[in-house]
XYZ file of N, CA, C and O in Angstrom:
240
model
N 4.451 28.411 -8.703
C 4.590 27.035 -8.256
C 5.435 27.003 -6.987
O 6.340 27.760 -6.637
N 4.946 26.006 -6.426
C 5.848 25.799 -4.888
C 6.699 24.260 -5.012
O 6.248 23.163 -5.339
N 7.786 24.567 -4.703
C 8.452 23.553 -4.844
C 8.097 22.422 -5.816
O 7.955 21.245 -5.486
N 7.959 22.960 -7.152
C 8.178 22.094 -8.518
C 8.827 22.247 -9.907
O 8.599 23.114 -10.751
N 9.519 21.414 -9.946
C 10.441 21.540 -11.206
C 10.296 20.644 -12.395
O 10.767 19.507 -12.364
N 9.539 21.200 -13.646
C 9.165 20.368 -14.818
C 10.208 20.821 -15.721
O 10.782 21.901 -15.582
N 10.423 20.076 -16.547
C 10.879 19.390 -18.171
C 10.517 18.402 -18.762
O 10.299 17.245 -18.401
N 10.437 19.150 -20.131
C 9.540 18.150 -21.321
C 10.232 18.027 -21.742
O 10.904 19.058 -21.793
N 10.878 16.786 -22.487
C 11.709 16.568 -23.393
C 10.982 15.404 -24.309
O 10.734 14.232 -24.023
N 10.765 16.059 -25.362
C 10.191 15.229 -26.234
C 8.708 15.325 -25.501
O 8.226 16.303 -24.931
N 8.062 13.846 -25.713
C 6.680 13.935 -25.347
C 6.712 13.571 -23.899
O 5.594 13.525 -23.385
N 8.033 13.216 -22.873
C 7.957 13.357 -21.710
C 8.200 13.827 -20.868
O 9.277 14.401 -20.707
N 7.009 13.739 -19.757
C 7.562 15.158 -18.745
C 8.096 14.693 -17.764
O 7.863 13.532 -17.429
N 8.826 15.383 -17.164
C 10.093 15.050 -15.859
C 9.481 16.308 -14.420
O 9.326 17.522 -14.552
N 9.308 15.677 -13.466
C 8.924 16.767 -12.316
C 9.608 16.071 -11.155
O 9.569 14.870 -10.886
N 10.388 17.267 -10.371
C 11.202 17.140 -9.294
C 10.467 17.867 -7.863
O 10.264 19.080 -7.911
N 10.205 17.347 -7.011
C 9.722 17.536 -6.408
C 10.496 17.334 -4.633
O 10.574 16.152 -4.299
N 10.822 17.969 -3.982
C 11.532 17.480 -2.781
C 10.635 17.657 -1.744
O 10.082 18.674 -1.324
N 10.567 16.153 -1.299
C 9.614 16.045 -0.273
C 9.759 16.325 1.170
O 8.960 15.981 2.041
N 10.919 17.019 1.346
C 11.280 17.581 2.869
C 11.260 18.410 3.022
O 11.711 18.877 4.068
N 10.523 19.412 1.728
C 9.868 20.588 2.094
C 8.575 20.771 2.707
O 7.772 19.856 2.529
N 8.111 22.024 3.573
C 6.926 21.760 4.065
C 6.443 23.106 3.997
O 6.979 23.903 4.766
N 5.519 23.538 3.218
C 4.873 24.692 3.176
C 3.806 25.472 4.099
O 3.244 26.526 3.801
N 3.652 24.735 5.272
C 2.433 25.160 6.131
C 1.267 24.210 5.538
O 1.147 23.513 4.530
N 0.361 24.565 6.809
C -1.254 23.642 6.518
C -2.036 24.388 5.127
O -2.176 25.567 4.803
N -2.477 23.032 4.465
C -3.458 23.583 3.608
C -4.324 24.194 3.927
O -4.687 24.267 5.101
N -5.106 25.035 2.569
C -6.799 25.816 3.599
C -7.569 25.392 4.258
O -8.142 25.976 5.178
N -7.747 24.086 3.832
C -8.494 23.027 5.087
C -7.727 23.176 6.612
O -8.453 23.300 7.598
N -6.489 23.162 6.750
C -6.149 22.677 7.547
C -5.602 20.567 7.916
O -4.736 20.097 8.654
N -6.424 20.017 7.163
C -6.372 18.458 7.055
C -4.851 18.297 6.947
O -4.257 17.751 7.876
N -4.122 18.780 5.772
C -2.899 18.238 5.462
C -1.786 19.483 5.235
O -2.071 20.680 5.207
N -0.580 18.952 5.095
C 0.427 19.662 5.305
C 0.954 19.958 3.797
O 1.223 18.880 3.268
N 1.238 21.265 2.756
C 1.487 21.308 1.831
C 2.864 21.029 1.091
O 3.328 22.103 0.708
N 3.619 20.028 0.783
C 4.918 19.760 0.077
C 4.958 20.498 -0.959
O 5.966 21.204 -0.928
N 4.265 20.681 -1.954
C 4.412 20.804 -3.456
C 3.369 21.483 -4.309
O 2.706 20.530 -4.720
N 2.879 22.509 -4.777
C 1.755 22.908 -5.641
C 2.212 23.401 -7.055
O 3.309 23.937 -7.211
N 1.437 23.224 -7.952
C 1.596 23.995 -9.013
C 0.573 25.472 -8.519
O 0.459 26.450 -9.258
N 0.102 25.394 -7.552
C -0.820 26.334 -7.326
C -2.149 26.431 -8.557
O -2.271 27.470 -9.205
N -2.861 25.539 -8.726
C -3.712 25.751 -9.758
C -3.130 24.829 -11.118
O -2.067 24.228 -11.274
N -4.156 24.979 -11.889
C -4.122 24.553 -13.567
C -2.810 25.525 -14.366
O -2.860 26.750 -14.261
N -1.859 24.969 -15.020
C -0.924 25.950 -15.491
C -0.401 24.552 -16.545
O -0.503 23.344 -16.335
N 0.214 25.350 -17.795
C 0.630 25.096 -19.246
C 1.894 24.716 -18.730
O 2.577 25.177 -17.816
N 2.130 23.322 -19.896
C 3.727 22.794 -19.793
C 4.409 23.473 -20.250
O 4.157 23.982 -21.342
N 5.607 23.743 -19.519
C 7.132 24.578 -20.487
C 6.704 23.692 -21.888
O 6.221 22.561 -21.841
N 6.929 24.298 -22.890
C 7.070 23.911 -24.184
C 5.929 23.151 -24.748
O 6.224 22.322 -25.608
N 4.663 23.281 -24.419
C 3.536 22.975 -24.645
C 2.069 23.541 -23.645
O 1.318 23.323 -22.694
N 2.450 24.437 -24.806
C 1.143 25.903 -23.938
C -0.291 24.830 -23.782
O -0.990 24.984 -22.780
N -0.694 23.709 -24.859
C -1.876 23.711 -24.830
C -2.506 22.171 -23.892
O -3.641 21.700 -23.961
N -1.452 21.715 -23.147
C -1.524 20.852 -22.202
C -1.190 21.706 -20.966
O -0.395 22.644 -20.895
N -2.176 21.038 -19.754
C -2.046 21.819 -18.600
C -2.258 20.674 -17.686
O -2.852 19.597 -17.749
N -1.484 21.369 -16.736
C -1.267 19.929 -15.662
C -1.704 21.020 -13.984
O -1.382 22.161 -13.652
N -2.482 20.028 -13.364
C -2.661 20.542 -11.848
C -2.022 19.870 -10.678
O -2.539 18.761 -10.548
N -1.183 20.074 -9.848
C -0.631 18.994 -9.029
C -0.506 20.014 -7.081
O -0.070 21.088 -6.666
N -1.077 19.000 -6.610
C -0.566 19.116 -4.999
C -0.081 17.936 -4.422
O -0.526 16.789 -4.426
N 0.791 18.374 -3.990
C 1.902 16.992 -3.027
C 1.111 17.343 -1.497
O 0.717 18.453 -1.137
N 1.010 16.012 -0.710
C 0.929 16.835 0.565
C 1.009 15.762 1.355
O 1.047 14.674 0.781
N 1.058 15.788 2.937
C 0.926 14.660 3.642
C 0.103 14.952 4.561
O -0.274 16.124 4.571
N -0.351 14.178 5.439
C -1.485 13.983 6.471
C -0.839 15.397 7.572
O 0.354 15.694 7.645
N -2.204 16.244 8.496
C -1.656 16.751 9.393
C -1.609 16.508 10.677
O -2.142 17.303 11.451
N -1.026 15.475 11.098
C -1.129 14.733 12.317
C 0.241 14.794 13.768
O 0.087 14.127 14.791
């Protein structure tokens, strides 16, 4: 994961994310990458839920 931070507590999940990070252009090129889980991946403390996430902003 790139710049993401989960916790489940109980049945809710908590994700920290700092948006003044900047990872380079996506593979497109279109937008600028903040945040990936990089793919489909299992919650800390619940293998059988899976979460996919990209943060990103315009590349302008």
């Amino acid at each position: 994961m790139k710049n993401v931070e989960m916790t489940l507590e109980g049945t809710i999940l908590t994700m920290k994310i700092d948006i003044s990070k900047d990872f380079g252009p996506s593979k497109s090129g279109k937008s600028i990458t903040i945040a990936s889980t990089e793919g489909n991946i299992s919650l800390p403390d619940a293998e059988d839920v899976k979460i996919g996430l990209n943060v990103y902003k315009s590349n302008k």
